[in-house]
Amino acid sequence: SAVISQKPSRDICQRGTSLTIQCQVDSQVTMMFWYRQQPGQSLTLIATANQGSEATYESGFVIDKFPISRPNLTFSTLTVSNMSPEDSSIYLCSVTRDSTDTQYFGPGTRLTVL
Amino acid sequence: AQTVTQSQPEMSVQEAETVTLSCTYDTSESDYYLFWYKQPPSRQMILVIRQEAYKQQNATENRFSVNFQKAAKSFSLKISDSQLGDAAMYFCAYNGGSQGNLIFGKGTKLSVKP
């Protein structure tokens, strides 16, 4: 399994601002994903972060709201833009070697928007 | 579209006893992968067990085992000799293998009584 870190671990932000979350892996991985977990809910996939190309977004998530970068095989960022209280959630990144392999998760970023 | 259903929002077990968490799923795929993840209050998603659909043998990991019924599309998790540290949210997840992303059930909150 991979060792995955996320920064920040938590943050409290004001409405209308943006926050960038970083995900760092200790080894090269093929696939990286970003999930959202709203309070008391399950995990929902936001997008697949593709190295060297635009991320692939799930229905209901758009690039203008959740821009994603993946400059190399060990690092990705997710930005939550123009935040509102409805964006208060835990954001988790996950990694896997290929589409059939087990996914391993980072520790998550708890975001509160006031 | 694939779906994952966990019909037990909450479960409780006495320490040292056995508990079974239920999960059903819907898919038209023949090859896929199923997982149980544990999420304690620390919010870290921890892999408990993995099952490949093409394997008839049920997966086991120490005190954790699954009952995989492919025809019934059922994937239950049995925890034997329950420990206080097993208290957490348990999520059942499906991976169809082509896109690599996970589809999660809503989760079951497990409490362990001393």
Short mmCIF file of C-alpha atoms in Angstrom, two decimals:
data_model
loop_
_atom_site.label_atom_id
_atom_site.label_comp_id
_atom_site.label_asym_id
_atom_site.label_seq_id
_atom_site.Cartn_x
_atom_site.Cartn_y
_atom_site.Cartn_z
CA SER A 1 0.00 0.00 0.00
CA ALA A 2 1.02 3.63 -0.51
CA VAL A 3 1.59 6.31 2.10
CA ILE A 4 -0.64 9.27 1.30
CA SER A 5 -0.64 12.68 2.92
CA GLN A 6 -3.07 15.56 2.54
CA LYS A 7 -2.67 19.22 3.39
CA PRO A 8 -4.33 20.90 5.16
CA SER A 9 -5.88 18.38 7.51
CA ARG A 10 -8.63 20.85 8.30
CA ASP A 11 -9.57 24.45 7.61
CA ILE A 12 -12.26 26.95 8.35
CA CYS A 13 -12.93 29.33 5.47
CA GLN A 14 -15.13 32.28 4.69
CA ARG A 15 -17.86 32.21 2.10
CA GLY A 16 -16.67 33.27 -1.37
CA THR A 17 -13.04 32.29 -0.89
CA SER A 18 -11.13 29.34 -2.38
CA LEU A 19 -9.07 26.57 -0.79
CA THR A 20 -6.51 24.31 -2.44
CA ILE A 21 -6.01 20.83 -1.00
CA GLN A 22 -2.83 18.92 -1.72
CA CYS A 23 -2.42 15.16 -2.00
CA GLN A 24 1.08 13.65 -1.94
CA VAL A 25 1.93 9.97 -2.44
CA ASP A 26 5.23 8.33 -1.50
CA SER A 27 5.41 6.34 -4.75
CA GLN A 28 4.29 6.72 -8.34
CA VAL A 29 0.69 5.72 -8.92
CA THR A 30 -1.32 5.51 -12.10
CA MET A 31 -4.68 6.71 -10.88
CA MET A 32 -5.67 9.38 -8.38
CA PHE A 33 -9.20 10.27 -7.37
CA TRP A 34 -10.90 12.99 -5.35
CA TYR A 35 -13.97 12.20 -3.24
CA ARG A 36 -16.31 14.35 -1.18
CA GLN A 37 -17.97 13.17 2.02
CA GLN A 38 -20.68 15.50 3.21
CA PRO A 39 -21.56 15.44 6.93
CA GLY A 40 -23.01 12.09 7.94
CA GLN A 41 -22.96 10.85 4.35
CA SER A 42 -21.06 8.40 2.21
CA LEU A 43 -18.29 9.17 -0.26
CA THR A 44 -19.06 10.59 -3.69
CA LEU A 45 -16.51 10.75 -6.49
CA ILE A 46 -15.74 14.27 -7.68
CA ALA A 47 -13.25 13.48 -10.41
CA THR A 48 -10.38 11.36 -11.63
CA ALA A 49 -7.12 13.31 -11.72
CA ASN A 50 -5.29 12.54 -14.95
CA GLN A 51 -1.57 13.12 -15.21
CA GLY A 52 -0.78 15.53 -18.02
CA SER A 53 -4.37 16.14 -19.06
CA GLU A 54 -7.64 17.56 -17.80
CA ALA A 55 -9.42 15.76 -14.98
CA THR A 56 -12.49 13.65 -15.69
CA TYR A 57 -15.45 14.97 -13.69
CA GLU A 58 -18.50 13.09 -12.48
CA SER A 59 -22.00 14.30 -13.10
CA GLY A 60 -22.80 17.25 -10.87
CA PHE A 61 -19.20 18.43 -10.54
CA VAL A 62 -17.62 21.01 -12.84
CA ILE A 63 -14.10 22.22 -13.46
CA ASP A 64 -14.86 25.85 -12.62
CA LYS A 65 -15.95 24.88 -9.12
CA PHE A 66 -13.42 22.09 -8.48
CA PRO A 67 -10.30 22.66 -10.59
CA ILE A 68 -7.83 19.79 -10.30
CA SER A 69 -4.17 19.58 -11.19
CA ARG A 70 -1.91 16.55 -11.48
CA PRO A 71 1.54 17.62 -12.59
CA ASN A 72 3.19 14.22 -11.97
CA LEU A 73 2.54 10.67 -10.78
CA THR A 74 2.85 11.44 -7.06
CA PHE A 75 0.99 14.72 -6.55
CA SER A 76 -2.41 16.28 -7.15
CA THR A 77 -4.37 19.30 -5.95
CA LEU A 78 -8.08 19.97 -5.65
CA THR A 79 -9.33 23.54 -5.36
CA VAL A 80 -12.75 24.30 -3.93
CA SER A 81 -13.66 27.65 -5.50
CA ASN A 82 -16.06 30.38 -4.44
CA MET A 83 -17.03 28.38 -1.39
CA SER A 84 -20.44 28.32 0.25
CA PRO A 85 -21.55 26.58 3.48
CA GLU A 86 -22.82 23.69 1.31
CA ASP A 87 -19.18 22.90 0.48
CA SER A 88 -18.50 22.00 4.10
CA SER A 89 -17.35 18.39 3.80
CA ILE A 90 -14.44 16.03 4.13
CA TYR A 91 -12.41 15.85 0.94
CA LEU A 92 -10.38 12.70 0.39
CA CYS A 93 -7.90 11.71 -2.24
CA SER A 94 -7.27 8.10 -3.14
CA VAL A 95 -4.73 6.29 -5.28
CA THR A 96 -4.43 2.98 -7.06
CA ARG A 97 -1.96 1.32 -9.41
CA ASP A 98 -4.60 0.38 -11.97
CA SER A 99 -8.35 0.33 -12.45
CA THR A 100 -8.78 -3.10 -10.87
CA ASP A 101 -6.46 -2.61 -7.92
CA THR A 102 -7.34 -1.65 -4.38
CA GLN A 103 -7.69 2.06 -3.66
CA TYR A 104 -5.91 3.57 -0.71
CA PHE A 105 -7.06 6.79 0.86
CA GLY A 106 -5.41 9.84 2.28
CA PRO A 107 -6.37 11.02 5.77
CA GLY A 108 -8.85 13.56 4.43
CA THR A 109 -9.28 17.33 4.72
CA ARG A 110 -12.14 18.59 6.86
CA LEU A 111 -13.44 21.84 5.40
CA THR A 112 -15.88 24.12 7.19
CA VAL A 113 -17.27 27.13 5.33
CA LEU A 114 -18.83 29.92 7.38
CA ALA B 1 -25.81 2.25 -13.36
CA GLN B 2 -24.27 0.33 -10.53
CA THR B 3 -25.61 0.82 -7.03
CA VAL B 4 -24.58 -0.36 -3.58
CA THR B 5 -27.09 -0.73 -0.76
CA GLN B 6 -26.38 -1.09 2.93
CA SER B 7 -29.71 -1.58 4.68
CA GLN B 8 -28.45 -1.33 8.25
CA PRO B 9 -27.71 2.30 9.25
CA GLU B 10 -26.56 1.16 12.70
CA MET B 11 -25.52 -2.09 14.34
CA SER B 12 -24.39 -2.99 17.82
CA VAL B 13 -22.37 -5.96 19.08
CA GLN B 14 -21.07 -7.11 22.42
CA GLU B 15 -17.33 -7.31 22.78
CA ALA B 16 -16.00 -10.78 21.79
CA GLU B 17 -19.22 -11.59 19.92
CA THR B 18 -19.78 -11.90 16.17
CA VAL B 19 -21.64 -9.44 13.97
CA THR B 20 -22.58 -9.48 10.28
CA LEU B 21 -22.99 -6.34 8.19
CA SER B 22 -25.08 -6.58 5.03
CA CYS B 23 -24.42 -5.23 1.57
CA THR B 24 -26.17 -5.77 -1.74
CA TYR B 25 -25.27 -4.33 -5.10
CA ASP B 26 -26.64 -4.07 -8.58
CA THR B 27 -24.56 -4.50 -11.72
CA SER B 28 -24.71 -6.02 -15.16
CA GLU B 29 -20.96 -6.68 -15.17
CA SER B 30 -19.55 -10.18 -14.73
CA ASP B 31 -16.11 -9.13 -13.53
CA TYR B 32 -15.85 -6.62 -10.72
CA TYR B 33 -14.34 -6.04 -7.31
CA LEU B 34 -15.94 -5.55 -3.93
CA PHE B 35 -14.50 -3.97 -0.82
CA TRP B 36 -15.25 -3.22 2.77
CA TYR B 37 -13.70 -0.09 4.21
CA LYS B 38 -13.68 1.03 7.81
CA GLN B 39 -13.81 4.70 8.81
CA PRO B 40 -13.19 5.42 12.51
CA PRO B 41 -13.80 8.89 13.98
CA SER B 42 -10.34 9.89 12.76
CA ARG B 43 -12.01 9.81 9.27
CA GLN B 44 -9.19 7.73 7.76
CA MET B 45 -10.60 5.21 5.27
CA ILE B 46 -9.01 1.84 6.03
CA LEU B 47 -9.30 -1.19 3.77
CA VAL B 48 -10.77 -4.16 5.63
CA ILE B 49 -11.15 -6.76 2.91
CA ARG B 50 -11.32 -7.21 -0.86
CA GLN B 51 -13.15 -9.76 -3.01
CA GLU B 52 -12.72 -10.44 -6.72
CA ALA B 53 -16.00 -11.50 -8.35
CA TYR B 54 -14.32 -14.21 -10.42
CA LYS B 55 -13.17 -15.97 -7.24
CA GLN B 56 -15.68 -18.32 -5.69
CA GLN B 57 -13.77 -18.56 -2.43
CA ASN B 58 -14.79 -16.04 0.19
CA ALA B 59 -12.04 -13.65 1.26
CA THR B 60 -10.80 -13.68 4.85
CA GLU B 61 -8.49 -11.39 6.80
CA ASN B 62 -7.90 -12.52 10.36
CA ARG B 63 -11.17 -11.83 12.24
CA PHE B 64 -12.88 -10.46 9.12
CA SER B 65 -14.53 -12.61 6.49
CA VAL B 66 -17.09 -12.13 3.76
CA ASN B 67 -20.02 -14.12 2.48
CA PHE B 68 -20.01 -13.41 -1.26
CA GLN B 69 -23.11 -14.61 -3.09
CA LYS B 70 -22.63 -13.58 -6.71
CA ALA B 71 -25.99 -14.75 -8.01
CA ALA B 72 -27.79 -12.92 -5.23
CA LYS B 73 -25.45 -9.90 -5.57
CA SER B 74 -24.81 -10.00 -1.86
CA PHE B 75 -21.56 -9.23 -0.05
CA SER B 76 -21.81 -9.36 3.75
CA LEU B 77 -18.99 -8.79 6.22
CA LYS B 78 -18.62 -10.95 9.32
CA ILE B 79 -16.55 -9.68 12.21
CA SER B 80 -15.64 -12.36 14.73
CA ASP B 81 -14.43 -11.80 18.29
CA SER B 82 -15.41 -8.12 18.08
CA GLN B 83 -13.08 -5.65 19.75
CA LEU B 84 -13.64 -2.12 20.99
CA GLY B 85 -11.38 -0.88 18.21
CA ASP B 86 -13.77 -2.26 15.61
CA ALA B 87 -16.24 0.53 16.39
CA ALA B 88 -16.48 2.64 13.24
CA MET B 89 -18.46 3.34 10.09
CA TYR B 90 -18.22 0.48 7.63
CA PHE B 91 -18.66 1.14 3.94
CA CYS B 92 -19.25 -1.44 1.25
CA ALA B 93 -17.83 -0.42 -2.14
CA TYR B 94 -17.98 -1.65 -5.73
CA ASN B 95 -15.42 -1.25 -8.52
CA GLY B 96 -16.43 -2.27 -12.02
CA GLY B 97 -12.79 -2.32 -13.06
CA SER B 98 -12.98 -0.20 -16.19
CA GLN B 99 -12.88 3.31 -14.71
CA GLY B 100 -11.27 2.38 -11.44
CA ASN B 101 -13.48 4.52 -9.24
CA LEU B 102 -15.42 3.18 -6.26
CA ILE B 103 -19.17 3.33 -5.71
CA PHE B 104 -19.98 3.36 -2.02
CA GLY B 105 -22.97 2.31 0.03
CA LYS B 106 -24.33 4.69 2.66
CA GLY B 107 -22.48 2.95 5.44
CA THR B 108 -23.27 1.09 8.67
CA LYS B 109 -22.27 2.54 12.02
CA LEU B 110 -21.00 -0.26 14.25
CA SER B 111 -20.92 0.15 18.01
CA VAL B 112 -19.08 -2.33 20.25
CA LYS B 113 -20.27 -2.66 23.83
CA PRO B 114 -17.77 -3.64 26.53
#
